[in-house]
């Protein structure tokens, strides 16, 4: 049990269960607010993730409505 990392938080749920929360290493996309590795990789859209770039510049996500 190494909880010395400043970017980790451990929350005890019960005797058999706990959560470990880690701060993301990735930048946050300004459009969807998700922390994704792809943010900053595209020079034309440096503040967006690959998913958002596809949605604004490409064919977009394939969505199903039930």
Short mmCIF file of N, CA, C and O in Angstrom, two decimals:
data_model
loop_
_atom_site.label_atom_id
_atom_site.label_comp_id
_atom_site.label_asym_id
_atom_site.label_seq_id
_atom_site.Cartn_x
_atom_site.Cartn_y
_atom_site.Cartn_z
N UNK A 1 0.84 -1.19 0.00
CA UNK A 1 0.00 0.00 0.00
C UNK A 1 0.88 1.24 0.00
O UNK A 1 1.31 1.71 1.03
N UNK A 2 1.17 1.76 -1.20
CA UNK A 2 2.01 2.95 -1.31
C UNK A 2 1.14 4.13 -1.70
O UNK A 2 0.78 4.31 -2.84
N UNK A 3 0.78 4.93 -0.73
CA UNK A 3 -0.08 6.09 -0.97
C UNK A 3 0.70 7.38 -0.78
O UNK A 3 0.16 8.40 -0.43
N UNK A 4 2.03 7.34 -1.02
CA UNK A 4 2.86 8.51 -0.81
C UNK A 4 2.85 9.47 -1.99
O UNK A 4 3.30 10.59 -1.87
N UNK A 5 2.33 9.05 -3.13
CA UNK A 5 2.24 9.90 -4.31
C UNK A 5 1.25 11.03 -4.04
O UNK A 5 0.11 10.80 -3.65
N UNK A 6 1.66 12.28 -4.28
CA UNK A 6 0.79 13.43 -4.04
C UNK A 6 -0.42 13.45 -4.96
O UNK A 6 -1.41 14.09 -4.67
N UNK A 7 -0.34 12.75 -6.10
CA UNK A 7 -1.43 12.75 -7.06
C UNK A 7 -2.42 11.62 -6.82
O UNK A 7 -3.30 11.40 -7.64
N UNK A 8 -2.30 10.90 -5.70
CA UNK A 8 -3.20 9.81 -5.39
C UNK A 8 -4.02 10.12 -4.14
O UNK A 8 -3.53 10.76 -3.22
N UNK A 9 -5.24 9.66 -4.15
CA UNK A 9 -6.11 9.78 -2.99
C UNK A 9 -6.78 8.43 -2.79
O UNK A 9 -7.25 7.83 -3.75
N UNK A 10 -6.81 7.95 -1.57
CA UNK A 10 -7.43 6.65 -1.27
C UNK A 10 -8.63 6.88 -0.37
O UNK A 10 -8.53 7.53 0.66
N UNK A 11 -9.78 6.34 -0.79
CA UNK A 11 -11.01 6.49 -0.03
C UNK A 11 -11.52 5.11 0.34
O UNK A 11 -11.78 4.29 -0.53
N UNK A 12 -11.67 4.87 1.63
CA UNK A 12 -12.17 3.60 2.13
C UNK A 12 -13.69 3.56 2.01
O UNK A 12 -14.38 4.44 2.51
N UNK A 13 -14.22 2.56 1.31
CA UNK A 13 -15.66 2.40 1.15
C UNK A 13 -16.20 1.52 2.28
O UNK A 13 -17.17 1.87 2.94
N UNK A 14 -15.57 0.38 2.49
CA UNK A 14 -15.88 -0.51 3.61
C UNK A 14 -14.65 -1.37 3.86
O UNK A 14 -13.58 -1.09 3.32
N UNK A 15 -14.76 -2.42 4.67
CA UNK A 15 -13.60 -3.23 5.02
C UNK A 15 -12.96 -3.92 3.81
O UNK A 15 -11.78 -4.20 3.81
N UNK A 16 -13.74 -4.18 2.79
CA UNK A 16 -13.24 -4.93 1.64
C UNK A 16 -13.07 -4.09 0.38
O UNK A 16 -12.68 -4.63 -0.66
N UNK A 17 -13.38 -2.82 0.45
CA UNK A 17 -13.39 -2.03 -0.79
C UNK A 17 -12.90 -0.61 -0.53
O UNK A 17 -13.28 0.03 0.44
N UNK A 18 -12.05 -0.12 -1.44
CA UNK A 18 -11.64 1.27 -1.40
C UNK A 18 -11.38 1.76 -2.81
O UNK A 18 -11.20 0.98 -3.73
N UNK A 19 -11.43 3.06 -2.98
CA UNK A 19 -11.17 3.70 -4.27
C UNK A 19 -9.82 4.38 -4.22
O UNK A 19 -9.47 5.00 -3.22
N UNK A 20 -9.09 4.31 -5.32
CA UNK A 20 -7.88 5.08 -5.46
C UNK A 20 -8.13 6.07 -6.59
O UNK A 20 -8.48 5.69 -7.70
N UNK A 21 -7.99 7.34 -6.29
CA UNK A 21 -8.23 8.41 -7.26
C UNK A 21 -6.90 9.03 -7.62
O UNK A 21 -6.10 9.38 -6.75
N UNK A 22 -6.66 9.14 -8.91
CA UNK A 22 -5.39 9.68 -9.40
C UNK A 22 -5.67 10.89 -10.28
O UNK A 22 -6.54 10.86 -11.15
N UNK A 23 -4.91 11.95 -10.08
CA UNK A 23 -5.01 13.14 -10.91
C UNK A 23 -4.48 12.80 -12.30
O UNK A 23 -3.43 12.18 -12.43
N UNK A 24 -5.19 13.21 -13.32
CA UNK A 24 -4.80 12.91 -14.69
C UNK A 24 -3.47 13.57 -15.05
O UNK A 24 -3.20 14.71 -14.65
N UNK A 25 -2.69 12.89 -15.85
CA UNK A 25 -1.43 13.44 -16.36
C UNK A 25 -1.67 14.23 -17.65
O UNK A 25 -0.77 14.90 -18.13
N UNK A 26 -2.86 14.14 -18.20
CA UNK A 26 -3.15 14.71 -19.51
C UNK A 26 -3.85 16.05 -19.39
O UNK A 26 -4.52 16.35 -18.39
N UNK A 27 -3.73 16.85 -20.45
CA UNK A 27 -4.39 18.15 -20.51
C UNK A 27 -5.90 17.96 -20.70
O UNK A 27 -6.34 16.95 -21.23
N UNK A 28 -6.65 18.96 -20.29
CA UNK A 28 -8.11 18.92 -20.42
C UNK A 28 -8.52 19.58 -21.74
O UNK A 28 -8.07 20.68 -22.06
N UNK A 29 -9.37 18.92 -22.48
CA UNK A 29 -9.93 19.46 -23.72
C UNK A 29 -10.87 20.61 -23.35
O UNK A 29 -11.71 20.45 -22.46
N UNK A 30 -10.73 21.74 -24.04
CA UNK A 30 -11.56 22.90 -23.72
C UNK A 30 -13.00 22.74 -24.21
O UNK A 30 -13.88 23.49 -23.78
N UNK A 31 -13.25 21.78 -25.07
CA UNK A 31 -14.61 21.59 -25.60
C UNK A 31 -15.40 20.58 -24.75
O UNK A 31 -16.53 20.85 -24.35
N UNK A 32 -14.83 19.43 -24.47
CA UNK A 32 -15.57 18.38 -23.75
C UNK A 32 -15.13 18.22 -22.29
O UNK A 32 -15.75 17.50 -21.53
N UNK A 33 -14.05 18.87 -21.92
CA UNK A 33 -13.50 18.86 -20.56
C UNK A 33 -12.95 17.51 -20.13
O UNK A 33 -12.69 17.29 -18.95
N UNK A 34 -12.76 16.59 -21.05
CA UNK A 34 -12.14 15.32 -20.70
C UNK A 34 -10.62 15.48 -20.75
O UNK A 34 -10.09 16.19 -21.61
N UNK A 35 -9.94 14.83 -19.83
CA UNK A 35 -8.48 14.82 -19.84
C UNK A 35 -8.06 13.67 -20.74
O UNK A 35 -8.26 12.51 -20.40
N UNK A 36 -7.48 14.01 -21.90
CA UNK A 36 -7.14 12.98 -22.89
C UNK A 36 -5.72 13.19 -23.39
O UNK A 36 -5.24 14.32 -23.53
N UNK A 37 -5.07 12.09 -23.70
CA UNK A 37 -3.69 12.11 -24.18
C UNK A 37 -3.56 12.89 -25.50
O UNK A 37 -2.52 13.49 -25.78
N UNK A 38 -4.60 12.93 -26.30
CA UNK A 38 -4.53 13.55 -27.62
C UNK A 38 -4.59 15.08 -27.59
O UNK A 38 -4.29 15.72 -28.61
N UNK A 39 -4.94 15.69 -26.46
CA UNK A 39 -5.00 17.15 -26.38
C UNK A 39 -3.60 17.72 -26.60
O UNK A 39 -2.64 17.30 -25.99
N UNK A 40 -3.51 18.67 -27.55
CA UNK A 40 -2.23 19.30 -27.85
C UNK A 40 -1.45 18.63 -28.97
O UNK A 40 -0.42 19.13 -29.39
N UNK A 41 -1.91 17.50 -29.45
CA UNK A 41 -1.20 16.77 -30.50
C UNK A 41 -1.46 17.34 -31.88
O UNK A 41 -0.66 17.21 -32.78
N UNK A 42 -2.60 18.00 -32.09
CA UNK A 42 -2.97 18.55 -33.38
C UNK A 42 -2.62 20.04 -33.40
O UNK A 42 -3.12 20.80 -32.58
N UNK A 43 -1.76 20.45 -34.33
CA UNK A 43 -1.31 21.85 -34.35
C UNK A 43 -2.42 22.82 -34.72
O UNK A 43 -2.42 23.96 -34.26
N UNK A 44 -3.37 22.40 -35.53
CA UNK A 44 -4.47 23.27 -35.94
C UNK A 44 -5.49 23.48 -34.81
O UNK A 44 -6.09 24.53 -34.68
N UNK A 45 -5.66 22.47 -33.97
CA UNK A 45 -6.60 22.52 -32.85
C UNK A 45 -5.88 22.04 -31.59
O UNK A 45 -6.16 20.99 -31.05
N UNK A 46 -4.95 22.84 -31.11
CA UNK A 46 -4.05 22.42 -30.03
C UNK A 46 -4.73 22.26 -28.67
O UNK A 46 -4.17 21.63 -27.78
N UNK A 47 -5.93 22.80 -28.51
CA UNK A 47 -6.61 22.71 -27.21
C UNK A 47 -7.74 21.69 -27.20
O UNK A 47 -8.47 21.58 -26.22
N UNK A 48 -7.88 20.94 -28.32
CA UNK A 48 -8.96 19.96 -28.44
C UNK A 48 -8.40 18.53 -28.47
O UNK A 48 -7.29 18.30 -28.92
N UNK A 49 -9.23 17.60 -28.03
CA UNK A 49 -8.88 16.18 -28.10
C UNK A 49 -9.23 15.64 -29.49
O UNK A 49 -9.96 16.29 -30.26
N UNK A 50 -8.75 14.46 -29.82
CA UNK A 50 -9.00 13.87 -31.13
C UNK A 50 -10.49 13.63 -31.37
O UNK A 50 -10.99 13.80 -32.47
N UNK A 51 -11.23 13.29 -30.35
CA UNK A 51 -12.66 13.04 -30.46
C UNK A 51 -13.40 14.32 -30.86
O UNK A 51 -14.25 14.33 -31.75
N UNK A 52 -13.08 15.43 -30.22
CA UNK A 52 -13.73 16.70 -30.53
C UNK A 52 -13.32 17.21 -31.91
O UNK A 52 -14.14 17.77 -32.63
N UNK A 53 -12.07 17.02 -32.28
CA UNK A 53 -11.63 17.42 -33.62
C UNK A 53 -12.41 16.66 -34.67
O UNK A 53 -12.86 17.25 -35.66
N UNK A 54 -12.62 15.39 -34.46
CA UNK A 54 -13.41 14.59 -35.40
C UNK A 54 -14.85 15.10 -35.48
O UNK A 54 -15.46 15.14 -36.55
N UNK A 55 -15.39 15.55 -34.37
CA UNK A 55 -16.76 16.04 -34.34
C UNK A 55 -16.93 17.41 -34.99
O UNK A 55 -17.98 17.70 -35.56
N UNK A 56 -15.91 18.26 -34.95
CA UNK A 56 -16.07 19.58 -35.55
C UNK A 56 -15.49 19.66 -36.97
O UNK A 56 -15.91 20.49 -37.76
N UNK A 57 -14.52 18.80 -37.29
CA UNK A 57 -13.85 18.88 -38.58
C UNK A 57 -14.07 17.67 -39.47
O UNK A 57 -13.83 17.74 -40.66
N UNK A 58 -14.48 16.57 -38.88
CA UNK A 58 -14.64 15.34 -39.65
C UNK A 58 -16.10 14.96 -39.79
O UNK A 58 -17.00 15.81 -39.75
N UNK A 59 -16.32 13.68 -39.92
CA UNK A 59 -17.69 13.19 -40.09
C UNK A 59 -18.44 13.06 -38.76
O UNK A 59 -19.64 12.81 -38.74
N UNK A 60 -17.74 13.22 -37.66
CA UNK A 60 -18.38 13.16 -36.34
C UNK A 60 -18.58 11.75 -35.84
O UNK A 60 -18.32 10.78 -36.54
N UNK A 61 -19.04 11.66 -34.61
CA UNK A 61 -19.30 10.36 -34.00
C UNK A 61 -20.55 9.74 -34.59
O UNK A 61 -21.51 10.44 -34.93
N UNK A 62 -20.56 8.45 -34.66
CA UNK A 62 -21.75 7.72 -35.09
C UNK A 62 -22.61 7.50 -33.85
O UNK A 62 -22.26 6.72 -32.97
N UNK A 63 -23.73 8.19 -33.75
CA UNK A 63 -24.59 8.11 -32.57
C UNK A 63 -25.84 7.32 -32.88
O UNK A 63 -26.40 7.42 -33.96
N UNK A 64 -26.26 6.57 -31.90
CA UNK A 64 -27.49 5.79 -32.00
C UNK A 64 -28.48 6.31 -30.98
O UNK A 64 -28.16 6.45 -29.80
N UNK A 65 -29.68 6.60 -31.42
CA UNK A 65 -30.72 7.06 -30.51
C UNK A 65 -31.79 5.99 -30.42
O UNK A 65 -32.34 5.56 -31.42
N UNK A 66 -32.03 5.54 -29.23
CA UNK A 66 -33.01 4.48 -29.02
C UNK A 66 -34.32 5.01 -28.49
O UNK A 66 -34.42 5.94 -27.80
#
